[in-house]
């Protein structure tokens, strides 16, 4: 069956409009998303993996044991006694200019609650925002505590949620002149808007945060030579609240692909 020239044009234009619509929806929903990694890798070592979006390179290994991927989750396992595990990845940009806002969200957990020993030092680690080799902010657990916290060696703030229960971690940084304001939420149940975010919180001021890479790390605590494991997943870095709930959806991209395939089939039929 042959289509008229007018009908052929209508079909092609319709296909192009559908593609533009889906591309526009995906682009709009991810406005402000700087970087994302869902660790959708095969089981094995994390260093050298380079999936996700917005990064300036692959994951690299720091000192200590080799971080791994297990079941789509990054894991850093290590044993007490001067042993640690680290993995870093550069961003495509540097964040932290005065007058801007940065959001970070990730799923994290310390998997060995029975290995907390007393007295301190206790195991510590988490996700750090790095500016070169300097740590601008640690989001995780400090040596003397057991709860999700954030801060630096000069000061920290803690929530009431233990790291071994796991957490959906949200952090917002308002970059102000010489005095950034940082707020942390753990396991919010209402994520519809920024003002509705709930859950356990912590607040921190007096920092000047800028960063260009992410480091995942865990470190020994005491000397009982037990095994410790941190896990991380779904790391998002962005400049808006909406970017924290907007992850590239394979289903939407697949629909775009189907439209392209369909457009090709129609075109072959009408030529």
Coordinates of C-alpha atoms in Angstrom, one line a residue:
X1 CA 0.0 0.0 0.0
X2 CA 1.4 3.4 -1.0
X3 CA 0.8 6.6 1.1
X4 CA 0.3 10.0 -0.5
X5 CA 3.0 12.5 -0.1
X6 CA 0.8 14.5 2.3
X7 CA 0.1 11.4 4.4
X8 CA 3.8 10.5 4.4
X9 CA 4.7 13.9 5.8
X10 CA 2.0 13.7 8.5
X11 CA 3.3 10.3 9.7
X12 CA 6.9 11.5 9.9
X13 CA 6.0 14.7 11.7
X14 CA 3.9 12.8 14.2
X15 CA 6.8 10.5 14.9
X16 CA 9.2 13.4 15.4
X17 CA 6.7 15.1 17.7
X18 CA 6.4 12.0 19.9
X19 CA 10.2 11.7 20.1
X20 CA 10.5 15.4 21.0
X21 CA 7.8 15.0 23.7
X22 CA 9.6 12.0 25.4
X23 CA 13.0 13.7 25.2
X24 CA 11.5 16.8 26.6
X25 CA 9.9 14.9 29.5
X26 CA 13.1 13.1 30.3
X27 CA 15.2 16.3 30.1
X28 CA 12.7 18.3 32.2
X29 CA 12.4 15.7 34.9
X30 CA 16.2 15.5 35.4
X31 CA 16.8 19.3 35.4
X32 CA 19.6 20.0 38.0
X33 CA 20.9 16.4 38.1
X34 CA 24.7 16.7 38.0
X35 CA 25.7 13.1 38.5
X36 CA 24.1 9.7 39.2
X37 CA 25.3 6.1 39.7
X38 CA 23.0 3.2 40.5
X39 CA 25.8 0.6 40.5
X40 CA 24.1 -1.5 37.8
X41 CA 27.3 -3.5 37.3
X42 CA 28.1 -7.2 37.2
X43 CA 29.4 -8.6 40.5
X44 CA 33.1 -8.0 40.8
X45 CA 35.5 -5.1 41.6
X46 CA 34.2 -1.6 41.6
X47 CA 37.4 0.2 40.4
X48 CA 37.3 0.7 36.7
X49 CA 33.5 0.8 36.5
X50 CA 32.2 3.9 34.7
X51 CA 28.4 3.7 34.4
X52 CA 25.8 6.4 35.4
X53 CA 25.9 9.9 34.2
X54 CA 27.7 13.2 34.9
X55 CA 31.1 11.8 36.0
X56 CA 34.6 12.7 34.9
X57 CA 36.0 9.2 34.9
X58 CA 35.6 5.7 36.3
X59 CA 35.7 4.6 40.0
X60 CA 39.3 4.4 41.3
X61 CA 40.7 2.5 44.2
X62 CA 42.2 4.2 47.2
X63 CA 44.2 2.5 49.9
X64 CA 43.2 -0.7 51.6
X65 CA 41.1 -3.6 50.4
X66 CA 39.4 -3.5 46.9
X67 CA 35.8 -2.2 46.9
X68 CA 33.3 -4.5 45.1
X69 CA 29.9 -4.6 43.5
X70 CA 27.5 -7.2 44.8
X71 CA 23.9 -7.4 43.6
X72 CA 23.9 -3.9 42.2
X73 CA 25.3 -2.4 45.5
X74 CA 28.8 -1.0 46.1
X75 CA 30.4 -2.7 49.1
X76 CA 33.5 -1.8 51.1
X77 CA 34.6 -4.6 53.4
X78 CA 37.6 -4.4 55.7
X79 CA 39.0 -5.8 58.9
X80 CA 40.1 -4.1 62.0
X81 CA 43.9 -3.6 62.5
X82 CA 45.0 -0.7 60.3
X83 CA 42.9 -1.8 57.3
X84 CA 40.5 0.3 55.3
X85 CA 38.7 0.4 51.9
X86 CA 38.2 3.4 49.6
X87 CA 36.8 4.2 46.2
X88 CA 36.7 7.6 44.5
X89 CA 35.1 9.1 41.4
X90 CA 35.6 12.6 39.9
X91 CA 32.7 14.8 38.9
X92 CA 32.5 16.6 35.6
X93 CA 32.5 19.9 37.4
X94 CA 33.2 21.7 40.7
X95 CA 30.3 22.5 43.0
X96 CA 30.2 25.0 45.8
X97 CA 30.1 28.6 44.4
X98 CA 28.6 31.1 46.8
X99 CA 24.9 31.7 46.1
X100 CA 24.2 28.2 44.8
X101 CA 22.6 25.1 46.3
X102 CA 23.9 21.5 46.2
X103 CA 21.8 18.4 47.0
X104 CA 23.2 14.9 47.6
X105 CA 21.2 11.7 48.1
X106 CA 22.3 8.1 48.5
X107 CA 21.3 4.8 50.1
X108 CA 23.9 3.7 52.7
X109 CA 24.3 1.2 55.4
X110 CA 26.9 -0.2 57.8
X111 CA 26.2 -3.9 57.7
X112 CA 27.9 -5.1 60.9
X113 CA 26.1 -3.7 63.9
X114 CA 27.4 -6.5 66.2
X115 CA 31.0 -5.3 65.6
X116 CA 30.5 -1.9 67.3
X117 CA 32.9 -2.2 70.2
X118 CA 33.5 0.0 73.2
X119 CA 35.3 2.0 74.2
X120 CA 36.1 4.0 71.0
X121 CA 37.6 4.2 68.5
X122 CA 34.8 2.7 66.6
X123 CA 34.6 1.9 62.9
X124 CA 33.9 5.0 60.8
X125 CA 33.3 5.9 57.2
X126 CA 30.7 7.0 54.7
X127 CA 30.5 9.2 51.7
X128 CA 32.8 12.2 51.5
X129 CA 32.7 15.3 49.3
X130 CA 36.3 15.8 48.2
X131 CA 38.0 18.9 46.8
X132 CA 41.2 17.4 45.4
X133 CA 42.7 15.5 48.3
X134 CA 40.9 17.6 50.9
X135 CA 37.7 16.4 52.6
X136 CA 35.0 19.1 52.5
X137 CA 32.3 17.1 54.2
X138 CA 31.8 13.5 55.6
X139 CA 28.3 12.1 55.4
X140 CA 28.3 8.9 57.5
X141 CA 29.6 7.9 60.8
X142 CA 32.3 9.3 63.0
X143 CA 34.6 7.2 65.3
X144 CA 32.9 8.0 68.5
X145 CA 29.3 7.6 67.5
X146 CA 26.8 5.1 66.0
X147 CA 24.4 7.4 64.2
X148 CA 24.2 8.9 60.7
X149 CA 26.1 12.2 61.0
X150 CA 27.9 14.8 58.9
X151 CA 30.8 17.2 59.4
X152 CA 34.5 17.6 59.4
X153 CA 37.3 17.4 61.9
X154 CA 36.3 20.9 63.1
X155 CA 32.7 20.0 63.9
X156 CA 29.8 17.6 63.2
X157 CA 26.1 17.1 63.7
X158 CA 24.3 13.8 64.3
X159 CA 20.9 12.4 63.7
X160 CA 19.2 9.8 65.9
X161 CA 19.3 7.0 63.3
X162 CA 22.0 4.3 63.7
X163 CA 24.0 3.7 60.6
X164 CA 23.5 -0.1 60.8
X165 CA 19.8 0.3 60.2
X166 CA 20.4 1.6 56.7
X167 CA 19.3 4.9 55.4
X168 CA 18.0 7.0 52.6
X169 CA 20.3 10.0 53.1
X170 CA 19.4 13.5 51.8
X171 CA 21.8 16.5 52.3
X172 CA 21.2 20.1 51.2
X173 CA 24.0 22.6 51.2
X174 CA 23.3 26.3 50.9
X175 CA 26.6 27.8 49.7
X176 CA 26.9 31.2 51.4
X177 CA 29.8 33.5 51.6
X178 CA 32.1 31.8 54.1
X179 CA 29.3 30.2 56.1
X180 CA 27.5 27.4 54.3
X181 CA 24.4 26.0 55.9
X182 CA 24.0 22.2 55.7
X183 CA 20.9 20.1 56.5
X184 CA 20.6 16.4 56.6
X185 CA 17.5 14.1 56.4
X186 CA 17.5 10.4 57.1
X187 CA 14.7 8.1 55.8
X188 CA 12.1 10.9 55.0
X189 CA 8.7 9.5 54.3
X190 CA 7.3 12.6 52.5
X191 CA 9.4 13.5 49.5
X192 CA 6.8 15.4 47.5
X193 CA 8.3 18.8 48.0
X194 CA 11.4 20.2 49.7
X195 CA 9.2 21.8 52.4
X196 CA 7.6 18.5 53.2
X197 CA 10.8 16.5 53.8
X198 CA 10.6 14.9 57.2
X199 CA 12.5 12.2 59.1
X200 CA 15.4 12.5 61.4
X201 CA 17.4 15.6 60.8
X202 CA 20.7 17.3 61.6
X203 CA 21.9 20.9 61.0
X204 CA 25.4 22.2 60.5
X205 CA 26.9 25.7 59.8
X206 CA 30.2 27.4 59.7
X207 CA 31.7 25.5 56.8
X208 CA 32.9 26.6 53.3
X209 CA 32.2 23.5 51.1
X210 CA 33.3 23.0 47.6
X211 CA 34.0 19.6 45.9
X212 CA 34.8 18.0 42.6
X213 CA 34.8 14.3 43.5
X214 CA 33.0 11.7 45.7
X215 CA 34.8 9.2 47.9
X216 CA 33.3 6.1 49.5
X217 CA 35.3 4.8 52.4
X218 CA 35.3 2.7 55.6
X219 CA 38.0 2.5 58.2
X220 CA 38.9 0.2 61.1
X221 CA 37.8 1.1 64.6
X222 CA 39.2 -1.1 67.4
X223 CA 41.5 -4.1 67.5
X224 CA 39.0 -7.0 67.6
X225 CA 39.9 -8.0 64.0
X226 CA 36.3 -8.4 63.0
X227 CA 35.0 -7.7 59.5
X228 CA 33.2 -4.5 58.7
X229 CA 31.2 -3.7 55.5
X230 CA 29.7 -0.5 54.3
X231 CA 27.2 -0.5 51.4
X232 CA 26.2 2.4 49.0
X233 CA 23.7 2.7 46.2
X234 CA 21.9 5.2 44.1
X235 CA 24.2 8.1 44.5
X236 CA 22.8 11.4 43.2
X237 CA 24.4 14.8 43.1
X238 CA 22.4 17.8 41.9
X239 CA 21.5 21.5 42.2
X240 CA 17.8 21.1 42.8
X241 CA 15.4 19.1 45.0
X242 CA 13.7 17.6 41.9
X243 CA 17.0 16.2 40.8
X244 CA 17.0 13.9 43.9
X245 CA 13.9 12.1 42.8
X246 CA 14.7 12.1 39.1
X247 CA 16.8 9.2 37.9
X248 CA 17.2 8.4 34.2
X249 CA 14.4 5.9 33.5
X250 CA 15.3 3.1 31.1
X251 CA 11.5 2.6 30.4
X252 CA 11.1 6.1 29.1
X253 CA 14.3 5.9 27.0
X254 CA 13.1 2.5 25.7
X255 CA 9.9 4.1 24.5
X256 CA 11.9 6.7 22.6
X257 CA 13.8 3.8 21.0
X258 CA 10.6 2.1 20.0
X259 CA 9.3 5.2 18.4
X260 CA 12.5 5.5 16.4
X261 CA 12.2 1.9 15.3
X262 CA 8.5 2.4 14.4
X263 CA 9.4 5.5 12.5
X264 CA 11.9 3.6 10.4
X265 CA 9.4 0.8 9.7
X266 CA 6.8 3.3 8.6
X267 CA 9.3 5.2 6.4
X268 CA 10.3 1.9 4.7
X269 CA 6.7 1.2 4.0
X270 CA 5.9 4.6 2.5
X271 CA 9.0 5.1 0.4

